[in-house]
mmCIF file of C-alpha atoms and ligand atoms in Angstrom:
data_model
loop_
_atom_site.group_PDB
_atom_site.id
_atom_site.type_symbol
_atom_site.label_atom_id
_atom_site.label_comp_id
_atom_site.label_asym_id
_atom_site.label_seq_id
_atom_site.Cartn_x
_atom_site.Cartn_y
_atom_site.Cartn_z
ATOM 1 C CA UNK A 1 0.051 0.072 0.340
ATOM 2 C CA UNK A 2 3.070 2.225 0.545
ATOM 3 C CA UNK A 3 5.649 1.079 -1.803
ATOM 4 C CA UNK A 4 7.695 4.240 -1.521
ATOM 5 C CA UNK A 5 11.351 3.701 0.331
ATOM 6 C CA UNK A 6 10.030 -0.121 0.744
ATOM 7 C CA UNK A 7 14.076 -0.872 0.327
ATOM 8 C CA UNK A 8 15.033 1.517 2.996
ATOM 9 C CA UNK A 9 12.383 -0.192 5.413
ATOM 10 C CA UNK A 10 13.675 -3.359 5.152
ATOM 11 C CA UNK A 11 17.347 -2.529 5.270
ATOM 12 C CA UNK A 12 16.413 -0.312 8.652
ATOM 13 C CA UNK A 13 14.640 -3.434 10.245
ATOM 14 C CA UNK A 14 17.094 -5.714 9.160
ATOM 15 C CA UNK A 15 20.394 -3.788 10.053
ATOM 16 C CA UNK A 16 18.643 -1.268 12.823
ATOM 17 C CA UNK A 17 16.386 -2.979 14.570
ATOM 18 C CA UNK A 18 16.946 -7.351 14.070
ATOM 19 C CA UNK A 19 21.074 -6.461 14.272
ATOM 20 C CA UNK A 20 20.680 -4.898 17.946
ATOM 21 C CA UNK A 21 18.716 -7.927 19.027
ATOM 22 C CA UNK A 22 15.269 -7.185 18.692
ATOM 23 C CA UNK A 23 13.109 -10.077 17.163
ATOM 24 C CA UNK A 24 9.325 -9.624 17.976
ATOM 25 C CA UNK A 25 7.521 -10.586 14.376
ATOM 26 C CA UNK A 26 4.397 -8.054 15.203
ATOM 27 C CA UNK A 27 7.097 -5.471 15.426
ATOM 28 C CA UNK A 28 9.178 -6.122 12.834
ATOM 29 C CA UNK A 29 5.754 -6.545 10.675
ATOM 30 C CA UNK A 30 4.854 -3.311 11.746
ATOM 31 C CA UNK A 31 7.639 -1.388 10.939
ATOM 32 C CA UNK A 32 8.196 -2.579 7.398
ATOM 33 C CA UNK A 33 4.734 -1.816 6.731
ATOM 34 C CA UNK A 34 4.649 1.831 8.482
ATOM 35 C CA UNK A 35 5.807 4.372 6.032
ATOM 36 C CA UNK A 36 7.904 6.468 8.282
ATOM 37 C CA UNK A 37 8.898 8.921 5.062
ATOM 38 C CA UNK A 38 5.448 10.394 5.581
ATOM 39 C CA UNK A 39 6.118 11.578 9.264
ATOM 40 C CA UNK A 40 9.182 13.871 8.606
ATOM 41 C CA UNK A 41 8.792 17.093 7.307
ATOM 42 C CA UNK A 42 8.197 17.539 3.647
ATOM 43 C CA UNK A 43 11.847 17.778 1.802
ATOM 44 C CA UNK A 44 13.111 15.217 4.710
ATOM 45 C CA UNK A 45 11.571 11.948 3.307
ATOM 46 C CA UNK A 46 15.406 10.483 1.983
ATOM 47 C CA UNK A 47 16.533 10.998 6.039
ATOM 48 C CA UNK A 48 13.460 9.424 7.503
ATOM 49 C CA UNK A 49 15.272 5.742 7.465
ATOM 50 C CA UNK A 50 18.807 6.915 8.644
ATOM 51 C CA UNK A 51 19.991 5.971 11.986
ATOM 52 C CA UNK A 52 19.475 8.814 14.185
ATOM 53 C CA UNK A 53 16.831 11.401 15.337
ATOM 54 C CA UNK A 54 15.525 13.764 12.701
ATOM 55 C CA UNK A 55 13.921 17.273 13.405
ATOM 56 C CA UNK A 56 10.738 18.172 12.710
ATOM 57 C CA UNK A 57 10.245 21.568 13.527
ATOM 58 C CA UNK A 58 9.980 23.353 16.839
ATOM 59 C CA UNK A 59 12.948 22.207 18.303
ATOM 60 C CA UNK A 60 11.457 18.514 18.643
ATOM 61 C CA UNK A 61 12.725 15.432 16.824
ATOM 62 C CA UNK A 62 11.213 12.252 15.442
ATOM 63 C CA UNK A 63 13.200 9.601 17.252
ATOM 64 C CA UNK A 64 15.618 7.126 15.829
ATOM 65 C CA UNK A 65 14.337 3.996 14.856
ATOM 66 C CA UNK A 66 15.934 1.696 16.766
ATOM 67 C CA UNK A 67 14.687 3.925 20.440
ATOM 68 C CA UNK A 68 11.218 3.912 18.969
ATOM 69 C CA UNK A 69 11.183 0.067 18.671
ATOM 70 C CA UNK A 70 13.156 -0.498 21.394
ATOM 71 C CA UNK A 71 10.271 1.408 23.755
ATOM 72 C CA UNK A 72 7.934 -0.663 21.861
ATOM 73 C CA UNK A 73 9.136 -3.644 22.499
ATOM 74 C CA UNK A 74 9.868 -3.210 26.412
ATOM 75 C CA UNK A 75 5.396 -2.447 26.119
ATOM 76 C CA UNK A 76 5.353 -6.045 25.701
ATOM 77 C CA UNK A 77 1.929 -5.362 23.537
ATOM 78 C CA UNK A 78 -0.073 -8.532 22.586
ATOM 79 C CA UNK A 79 -3.015 -6.735 20.718
ATOM 80 C CA UNK A 80 -5.574 -5.902 23.545
ATOM 81 C CA UNK A 81 -4.074 -3.238 25.153
ATOM 82 C CA UNK A 82 -4.927 0.675 25.743
ATOM 83 C CA UNK A 83 -1.595 2.536 25.733
ATOM 84 C CA UNK A 84 -1.006 6.132 26.759
ATOM 85 C CA UNK A 85 1.965 7.740 24.837
ATOM 86 C CA UNK A 86 3.229 11.237 26.256
ATOM 87 C CA UNK A 87 5.118 12.992 23.086
ATOM 88 C CA UNK A 88 3.390 12.476 19.919
ATOM 89 C CA UNK A 89 5.899 14.531 17.969
ATOM 90 C CA UNK A 90 5.754 13.066 14.477
ATOM 91 C CA UNK A 91 3.098 11.196 15.373
ATOM 92 C CA UNK A 92 5.102 7.957 14.346
ATOM 93 C CA UNK A 93 5.471 5.936 17.415
ATOM 94 C CA UNK A 94 1.658 6.561 18.421
ATOM 95 C CA UNK A 95 0.906 4.662 14.720
ATOM 96 C CA UNK A 96 3.525 2.224 15.589
ATOM 97 C CA UNK A 97 1.945 1.669 18.801
ATOM 98 C CA UNK A 98 -1.702 1.769 17.065
ATOM 99 C CA UNK A 99 -0.733 -1.274 15.093
ATOM 100 C CA UNK A 100 0.070 -3.213 17.562
ATOM 101 C CA UNK A 101 -2.493 -2.736 20.510
ATOM 102 C CA UNK A 102 -6.384 -2.078 20.697
ATOM 103 C CA UNK A 103 -6.135 1.628 21.823
ATOM 104 C CA UNK A 104 -3.739 4.649 22.118
ATOM 105 C CA UNK A 105 -4.228 7.869 23.535
ATOM 106 C CA UNK A 106 -0.995 10.226 22.601
ATOM 107 C CA UNK A 107 -0.704 13.776 24.252
ATOM 108 C CA UNK A 108 1.728 16.707 22.478
ATOM 109 C CA UNK A 109 2.081 19.949 23.996
ATOM 110 C CA UNK A 110 2.497 21.745 21.275
ATOM 111 C CA UNK A 111 -0.366 22.136 18.818
ATOM 112 C CA UNK A 112 0.946 22.270 15.653
ATOM 113 C CA UNK A 113 2.828 19.034 15.916
ATOM 114 C CA UNK A 114 -0.456 17.651 17.296
ATOM 115 C CA UNK A 115 -2.496 18.774 14.455
ATOM 116 C CA UNK A 116 0.195 17.186 12.056
ATOM 117 C CA UNK A 117 0.473 14.164 13.459
ATOM 118 C CA UNK A 118 -3.472 13.752 13.333
ATOM 119 C CA UNK A 119 -2.803 14.546 9.470
ATOM 120 C CA UNK A 120 -0.565 11.848 9.180
ATOM 121 C CA UNK A 121 -2.377 8.978 11.317
ATOM 122 C CA UNK A 122 -5.270 9.709 9.473
ATOM 123 C CA UNK A 123 -3.672 9.403 6.102
ATOM 124 C CA UNK A 124 -2.081 6.370 7.150
ATOM 125 C CA UNK A 125 -5.352 5.026 7.867
ATOM 126 C CA UNK A 126 -5.005 4.302 11.618
ATOM 127 C CA UNK A 127 -8.078 4.493 13.102
ATOM 128 C CA UNK A 128 -7.478 3.798 16.892
ATOM 129 C CA UNK A 129 -4.887 6.690 18.005
ATOM 130 C CA UNK A 130 -6.214 9.918 19.397
ATOM 131 C CA UNK A 131 -4.187 12.882 19.731
ATOM 132 C CA UNK A 132 -5.294 15.005 22.852
ATOM 133 C CA UNK A 133 -3.366 18.584 22.935
ATOM 134 C CA UNK A 134 -1.645 19.261 26.039
ATOM 135 C CA UNK A 135 0.390 18.857 29.213
ATOM 136 C CA UNK A 136 1.059 15.028 29.329
ATOM 137 C CA UNK A 137 3.239 14.861 32.653
ATOM 138 C CA UNK A 138 0.414 14.137 34.485
ATOM 139 C CA UNK A 139 -0.947 11.314 32.089
ATOM 140 C CA UNK A 140 -4.521 11.351 31.001
ATOM 141 C CA UNK A 141 -6.744 9.633 33.818
ATOM 142 C CA UNK A 142 -10.187 10.086 31.680
ATOM 143 C CA UNK A 143 -8.848 6.861 30.014
ATOM 144 C CA UNK A 144 -6.942 5.258 33.035
ATOM 145 C CA UNK A 145 -5.526 3.026 33.801
ATOM 146 C CA UNK A 146 -3.608 1.666 30.857
ATOM 147 C CA UNK A 147 -1.309 -1.423 30.330
ATOM 148 C CA UNK A 148 1.260 0.872 28.690
ATOM 149 C CA UNK A 149 2.725 4.341 28.867
ATOM 150 C CA UNK A 150 5.332 5.537 27.141
ATOM 151 C CA UNK A 151 7.147 8.894 27.679
ATOM 152 C CA UNK A 152 9.175 10.022 24.701
ATOM 153 C CA UNK A 153 10.442 12.847 26.168
ATOM 154 C CA UNK A 154 12.674 13.186 28.618
ATOM 155 C CA UNK A 155 11.618 13.368 32.401
ATOM 156 C CA UNK A 156 14.028 14.652 35.436
ATOM 157 C CA UNK A 157 12.155 11.905 37.598
ATOM 158 C CA UNK A 158 9.294 9.602 37.098
ATOM 159 C CA UNK A 159 6.022 11.118 37.967
ATOM 160 C CA UNK A 160 3.822 9.244 40.416
ATOM 161 C CA UNK A 161 0.888 10.189 38.932
ATOM 162 C CA UNK A 162 1.920 8.124 35.845
ATOM 163 C CA UNK A 163 2.566 4.798 37.911
ATOM 164 C CA UNK A 164 -0.132 5.600 39.421
ATOM 165 C CA UNK A 165 -2.099 5.214 36.300
ATOM 166 C CA UNK A 166 -1.093 1.621 35.155
ATOM 167 C CA UNK A 167 -2.886 -1.346 35.693
ATOM 168 C CA UNK A 168 -1.532 -4.104 38.034
ATOM 169 C CA UNK A 169 1.223 -5.691 35.608
ATOM 170 C CA UNK A 170 1.247 -2.687 33.333
ATOM 171 C CA UNK A 171 4.486 -1.004 32.109
ATOM 172 C CA UNK A 172 5.695 2.633 32.169
ATOM 173 C CA UNK A 173 9.019 3.254 29.904
ATOM 174 C CA UNK A 174 10.320 6.662 30.381
ATOM 175 C CA UNK A 175 13.744 8.139 30.136
ATOM 176 C CA UNK A 176 15.009 9.864 33.287
ATOM 177 C CA UNK A 177 18.003 11.827 34.181
ATOM 178 C CA UNK A 178 19.785 15.331 33.619
ATOM 179 C CA UNK A 179 18.287 17.592 30.346
ATOM 180 C CA UNK A 180 21.423 16.191 28.575
ATOM 181 C CA UNK A 181 21.248 12.826 29.408
ATOM 182 C CA UNK A 182 19.124 10.082 30.685
ATOM 183 C CA UNK A 183 18.501 6.637 31.966
ATOM 184 C CA UNK A 184 15.822 4.811 29.746
ATOM 185 C CA UNK A 185 13.712 2.762 32.339
ATOM 186 C CA UNK A 186 11.179 0.393 32.707
ATOM 187 C CA UNK A 187 8.729 0.482 35.547
ATOM 188 C CA UNK A 188 6.248 -2.343 36.243
ATOM 189 C CA UNK A 189 3.681 -2.189 38.628
ATOM 190 C CA UNK A 190 2.972 -5.388 40.780
ATOM 191 C CA UNK A 191 -0.030 -4.235 43.001
ATOM 192 C CA UNK A 192 1.000 -1.519 45.027
ATOM 193 C CA UNK A 193 4.649 -1.925 44.755
ATOM 194 C CA UNK A 194 6.687 -1.064 41.493
ATOM 195 C CA UNK A 195 9.831 -2.953 40.266
ATOM 196 C CA UNK A 196 12.147 -0.611 37.575
ATOM 197 C CA UNK A 197 14.934 -1.402 35.516
ATOM 198 C CA UNK A 198 17.693 0.948 33.779
ATOM 199 C CA UNK A 199 17.717 -0.248 30.084
ATOM 200 C CA UNK A 200 20.389 2.160 28.494
ATOM 201 C CA UNK A 201 21.543 5.664 28.550
ATOM 202 C CA UNK A 202 19.459 7.908 25.967
ATOM 203 C CA UNK A 203 19.357 11.441 24.710
ATOM 204 C CA UNK A 204 15.651 12.986 24.822
ATOM 205 C CA UNK A 205 14.122 16.502 24.160
ATOM 206 C CA UNK A 206 12.866 17.504 27.718
ATOM 207 C CA UNK A 207 9.872 16.548 28.760
ATOM 208 C CA UNK A 208 8.142 20.142 29.739
ATOM 209 C CA UNK A 209 5.398 20.550 32.082
ATOM 210 C CA UNK A 210 3.809 20.215 35.519
ATOM 211 C CA UNK A 211 5.697 17.169 36.660
ATOM 212 C CA UNK A 212 8.172 17.559 34.003
ATOM 213 C CA UNK A 213 10.922 20.243 33.511
ATOM 214 C CA UNK A 214 10.380 23.875 33.762
ATOM 215 C CA UNK A 215 10.072 25.907 30.627
ATOM 216 C CA UNK A 216 13.103 28.208 30.439
HETATM 217 N N1 SAM B 301 6.965 10.017 20.332
HETATM 218 C C1 SAM B 301 7.560 10.712 19.118
HETATM 219 C C2 SAM B 301 7.915 10.328 17.290
HETATM 220 O O1 SAM B 301 7.517 9.258 17.444
HETATM 221 O O2 SAM B 301 8.090 11.132 16.610
HETATM 222 C C3 SAM B 301 8.825 11.868 19.551
HETATM 223 C C4 SAM B 301 8.557 12.596 20.825
HETATM 224 S S1 SAM B 301 9.788 14.234 20.815
HETATM 225 C C5 SAM B 301 11.126 13.393 21.011
HETATM 226 C C6 SAM B 301 9.027 14.567 22.220
HETATM 227 C C7 SAM B 301 7.882 14.908 22.169
HETATM 228 O O3 SAM B 301 7.439 15.519 23.495
HETATM 229 C C8 SAM B 301 8.019 16.831 21.418
HETATM 230 O O4 SAM B 301 7.276 16.752 20.339
HETATM 231 C C9 SAM B 301 7.470 17.957 22.586
HETATM 232 O O5 SAM B 301 6.418 18.435 22.340
HETATM 233 C C10 SAM B 301 6.866 16.603 23.257
HETATM 234 N N2 SAM B 301 6.359 17.086 24.917
HETATM 235 C C11 SAM B 301 7.072 17.538 25.757
HETATM 236 N N3 SAM B 301 7.073 18.046 27.099
HETATM 237 C C12 SAM B 301 5.546 17.464 26.964
HETATM 238 C C13 SAM B 301 4.480 17.259 27.988
HETATM 239 N N4 SAM B 301 4.519 17.671 28.778
HETATM 240 N N5 SAM B 301 3.179 16.660 27.116
HETATM 241 C C14 SAM B 301 3.205 16.068 25.850
HETATM 242 N N6 SAM B 301 4.194 16.510 25.246
HETATM 243 C C15 SAM B 301 5.316 16.852 25.689
#
Protein backbone atom coordinates (compact mmCIF):
# COMPACT_ATOMS: atom_id res chain seq x y z
CA UNK A 1 0.00 0.00 0.00
CA UNK A 2 2.98 2.33 0.64
CA UNK A 3 5.55 1.01 -1.88
CA UNK A 4 7.87 4.03 -1.67
CA UNK A 5 11.03 3.50 0.33
CA UNK A 6 10.17 -0.21 0.78
CA UNK A 7 13.83 -1.21 0.42
CA UNK A 8 14.91 1.49 2.92
CA UNK A 9 12.35 0.14 5.40
CA UNK A 10 13.59 -3.44 4.92
CA UNK A 11 17.19 -2.29 5.46
CA UNK A 12 16.22 -0.27 8.54
CA UNK A 13 14.53 -3.30 10.11
CA UNK A 14 17.35 -5.67 9.20
CA UNK A 15 20.38 -3.57 10.16
CA UNK A 16 19.11 -1.16 12.82
CA UNK A 17 16.51 -3.27 14.62
CA UNK A 18 17.10 -7.03 14.17
CA UNK A 19 20.88 -6.66 14.21
CA UNK A 20 20.57 -4.97 17.63
CA UNK A 21 18.62 -7.88 19.03
CA UNK A 22 14.91 -7.09 18.63
CA UNK A 23 13.14 -10.07 17.09
CA UNK A 24 9.45 -9.71 17.94
CA UNK A 25 7.78 -10.60 14.64
CA UNK A 26 4.66 -8.42 15.13
CA UNK A 27 6.88 -5.43 15.83
CA UNK A 28 9.19 -6.09 12.86
CA UNK A 29 6.19 -6.54 10.55
CA UNK A 30 4.65 -3.25 11.69
CA UNK A 31 7.98 -1.44 11.17
CA UNK A 32 8.22 -2.90 7.66
CA UNK A 33 4.74 -1.59 6.83
CA UNK A 34 4.62 1.86 8.44
CA UNK A 35 5.76 4.58 5.98
CA UNK A 36 8.13 6.53 8.26
CA UNK A 37 8.97 8.99 5.46
CA UNK A 38 5.42 10.43 5.69
CA UNK A 39 6.05 11.46 9.32
CA UNK A 40 9.07 13.72 8.66
CA UNK A 41 8.95 17.25 7.31
CA UNK A 42 8.36 17.61 3.56
CA UNK A 43 11.77 17.54 1.84
CA UNK A 44 13.33 15.32 4.55
CA UNK A 45 11.90 12.02 3.27
CA UNK A 46 15.30 10.70 2.18
CA UNK A 47 16.57 10.97 5.77
CA UNK A 48 13.57 9.22 7.32
CA UNK A 49 15.21 5.77 7.49
CA UNK A 50 18.59 6.99 8.76
CA UNK A 51 19.86 5.55 12.03
CA UNK A 52 19.33 8.80 13.95
CA UNK A 53 16.70 11.23 15.25
CA UNK A 54 15.56 13.92 12.76
CA UNK A 55 14.28 17.45 13.46
CA UNK A 56 10.53 17.89 12.89
CA UNK A 57 10.30 21.62 13.68
CA UNK A 58 9.58 23.50 16.94
CA UNK A 59 12.97 22.25 18.28
CA UNK A 60 11.57 18.69 18.45
CA UNK A 61 12.60 15.41 16.83
CA UNK A 62 11.25 12.13 15.54
CA UNK A 63 13.22 9.60 17.61
CA UNK A 64 15.83 7.24 16.15
CA UNK A 65 14.07 4.14 14.69
CA UNK A 66 15.87 1.77 17.09
CA UNK A 67 14.82 3.73 20.17
CA UNK A 68 11.19 3.81 18.98
CA UNK A 69 11.33 0.06 18.34
CA UNK A 70 13.05 -0.64 21.66
CA UNK A 71 10.50 1.34 23.69
CA UNK A 72 7.68 -0.43 21.84
CA UNK A 73 9.27 -3.79 22.47
CA UNK A 74 9.64 -2.99 26.20
CA UNK A 75 5.90 -2.34 26.36
CA UNK A 76 5.37 -6.06 25.51
CA UNK A 77 2.12 -5.45 23.61
CA UNK A 78 -0.07 -8.36 22.56
CA UNK A 79 -2.87 -6.43 20.85
CA UNK A 80 -5.56 -5.87 23.49
CA UNK A 81 -3.98 -3.01 25.43
CA UNK A 82 -4.92 0.61 25.97
CA UNK A 83 -1.70 2.59 25.71
CA UNK A 84 -0.81 6.16 26.68
CA UNK A 85 2.01 7.96 24.90
CA UNK A 86 3.31 11.28 26.24
CA UNK A 87 5.03 13.23 23.45
CA UNK A 88 3.28 12.63 20.10
CA UNK A 89 5.89 14.59 18.12
CA UNK A 90 5.60 13.37 14.52
CA UNK A 91 2.98 10.72 15.39
CA UNK A 92 5.21 7.84 14.20
CA UNK A 93 5.53 6.13 17.60
CA UNK A 94 1.79 6.61 18.21
CA UNK A 95 0.97 5.02 14.83
CA UNK A 96 3.28 2.08 15.55
CA UNK A 97 1.63 1.57 18.94
CA UNK A 98 -1.76 1.75 17.23
CA UNK A 99 -0.77 -1.13 14.94
CA UNK A 100 0.19 -3.30 17.93
CA UNK A 101 -2.51 -2.52 20.53
CA UNK A 102 -6.23 -1.91 20.86
CA UNK A 103 -6.23 1.82 21.51
CA UNK A 104 -3.71 4.63 21.91
CA UNK A 105 -4.05 8.00 23.59
CA UNK A 106 -1.14 10.23 22.64
CA UNK A 107 -0.54 13.65 24.20
CA UNK A 108 1.39 16.55 22.69
CA UNK A 109 1.89 20.02 24.17
CA UNK A 110 2.66 21.79 20.85
CA UNK A 111 -0.65 22.20 18.99
CA UNK A 112 0.92 22.48 15.51
CA UNK A 113 2.74 19.15 15.94
CA UNK A 114 -0.39 17.48 17.29
CA UNK A 115 -2.44 18.70 14.29
CA UNK A 116 0.20 17.54 11.82
CA UNK A 117 0.49 14.16 13.51
CA UNK A 118 -3.30 13.73 13.44
CA UNK A 119 -3.34 14.32 9.69
CA UNK A 120 -0.56 11.83 8.97
CA UNK A 121 -1.96 9.13 11.25
CA UNK A 122 -5.27 9.57 9.43
CA UNK A 123 -3.56 9.46 6.03
CA UNK A 124 -1.91 6.13 6.79
CA UNK A 125 -5.31 4.74 7.79
CA UNK A 126 -4.75 4.19 11.51
CA UNK A 127 -8.05 4.62 13.34
CA UNK A 128 -7.37 3.67 16.95
CA UNK A 129 -5.05 6.56 17.86
CA UNK A 130 -6.41 9.65 19.58
CA UNK A 131 -4.11 12.66 19.80
CA UNK A 132 -4.79 15.08 22.63
CA UNK A 133 -3.26 18.55 22.93
CA UNK A 134 -1.98 19.33 26.41
CA UNK A 135 0.56 18.69 29.15
CA UNK A 136 0.91 14.91 29.42
CA UNK A 137 3.16 14.88 32.50
CA UNK A 138 0.06 14.21 34.60
CA UNK A 139 -1.10 11.45 32.22
CA UNK A 140 -4.67 11.27 31.00
CA UNK A 141 -6.92 10.10 33.86
CA UNK A 142 -10.21 9.89 31.85
CA UNK A 143 -8.95 6.82 29.94
CA UNK A 144 -6.79 5.28 32.73
CA UNK A 145 -5.69 2.69 33.68
CA UNK A 146 -3.23 1.79 30.93
CA UNK A 147 -1.41 -1.48 30.30
CA UNK A 148 1.48 0.59 28.95
CA UNK A 149 2.61 4.21 29.16
CA UNK A 150 5.47 5.45 26.97
CA UNK A 151 7.03 8.83 27.70
CA UNK A 152 9.06 9.91 24.67
CA UNK A 153 10.66 12.99 26.22
CA UNK A 154 13.20 13.28 29.05
CA UNK A 155 11.80 13.56 32.59
CA UNK A 156 13.76 14.78 35.65
CA UNK A 157 12.20 11.89 37.61
CA UNK A 158 9.30 9.46 37.34
CA UNK A 159 5.98 11.21 37.96
CA UNK A 160 4.05 9.15 40.55
CA UNK A 161 0.87 10.31 38.85
CA UNK A 162 1.88 8.28 35.76
CA UNK A 163 2.70 5.17 37.81
CA UNK A 164 -0.73 5.50 39.42
CA UNK A 165 -2.37 5.27 35.98
CA UNK A 166 -0.93 1.79 35.26
CA UNK A 167 -2.96 -1.40 35.50
CA UNK A 168 -1.61 -4.12 37.79
CA UNK A 169 1.23 -5.59 35.71
CA UNK A 170 1.27 -2.47 33.51
CA UNK A 171 4.56 -0.96 32.34
CA UNK A 172 5.85 2.60 32.18
CA UNK A 173 8.75 3.22 29.79
CA UNK A 174 10.44 6.53 30.46
CA UNK A 175 13.82 8.26 30.08
CA UNK A 176 14.84 9.99 33.32
CA UNK A 177 17.93 11.97 34.26
CA UNK A 178 19.34 15.38 33.44
CA UNK A 179 18.38 17.57 30.51
CA UNK A 180 21.42 16.31 28.59
CA UNK A 181 21.58 12.56 29.43
CA UNK A 182 19.04 10.06 30.66
CA UNK A 183 18.61 6.41 31.51
CA UNK A 184 15.77 4.63 29.71
CA UNK A 185 13.81 2.86 32.45
CA UNK A 186 10.97 0.35 32.62
CA UNK A 187 8.70 0.50 35.65
CA UNK A 188 6.21 -2.30 36.27
CA UNK A 189 3.32 -2.17 38.68
CA UNK A 190 2.89 -5.14 41.03
CA UNK A 191 -0.09 -4.36 43.23
CA UNK A 192 0.99 -1.36 45.26
CA UNK A 193 4.70 -1.87 44.45
CA UNK A 194 6.66 -0.74 41.41
CA UNK A 195 9.75 -2.57 40.11
CA UNK A 196 12.16 -0.67 37.93
CA UNK A 197 14.96 -1.60 35.56
CA UNK A 198 17.55 0.55 33.76
CA UNK A 199 17.82 -0.34 30.08
CA UNK A 200 20.41 1.98 28.46
CA UNK A 201 21.59 5.60 28.36
CA UNK A 202 19.65 7.82 25.95
CA UNK A 203 19.28 11.48 24.98
CA UNK A 204 15.77 12.89 24.55
CA UNK A 205 14.36 16.41 24.28
CA UNK A 206 12.98 17.60 27.65
CA UNK A 207 9.56 16.75 28.99
CA UNK A 208 8.18 20.19 29.87
CA UNK A 209 5.24 20.66 32.21
CA UNK A 210 3.79 20.33 35.67
CA UNK A 211 5.63 17.08 36.59
CA UNK A 212 8.51 17.58 34.14
CA UNK A 213 11.08 20.31 33.56
CA UNK A 214 10.08 23.95 33.83
CA UNK A 215 10.20 25.93 30.59
CA UNK A 216 13.12 28.39 30.37
N1 LIG B 1 7.25 10.05 19.88
C1 LIG B 1 7.64 11.05 18.94
C2 LIG B 1 7.70 10.57 17.53
O1 LIG B 1 7.47 9.37 17.28
O2 LIG B 1 7.93 11.40 16.65
C3 LIG B 1 8.92 11.74 19.31
C4 LIG B 1 8.75 12.58 20.49
S1 LIG B 1 9.81 13.97 20.62
C5 LIG B 1 11.34 13.20 20.96
C6 LIG B 1 9.22 14.58 22.19
C7 LIG B 1 7.88 15.25 22.12
O3 LIG B 1 7.40 15.43 23.45
C8 LIG B 1 7.92 16.64 21.49
O4 LIG B 1 7.03 16.72 20.42
C9 LIG B 1 7.50 17.55 22.64
O5 LIG B 1 6.78 18.70 22.23
C10 LIG B 1 6.66 16.62 23.48
N2 LIG B 1 6.47 17.02 24.87
C11 LIG B 1 7.37 17.57 25.73
N3 LIG B 1 6.79 17.79 26.93
C12 LIG B 1 5.50 17.36 26.82
C13 LIG B 1 4.39 17.32 27.72
N4 LIG B 1 4.48 17.76 28.97
N5 LIG B 1 3.23 16.81 27.27
C14 LIG B 1 3.10 16.37 26.00
N6 LIG B 1 4.11 16.39 25.11
C15 LIG B 1 5.30 16.87 25.51
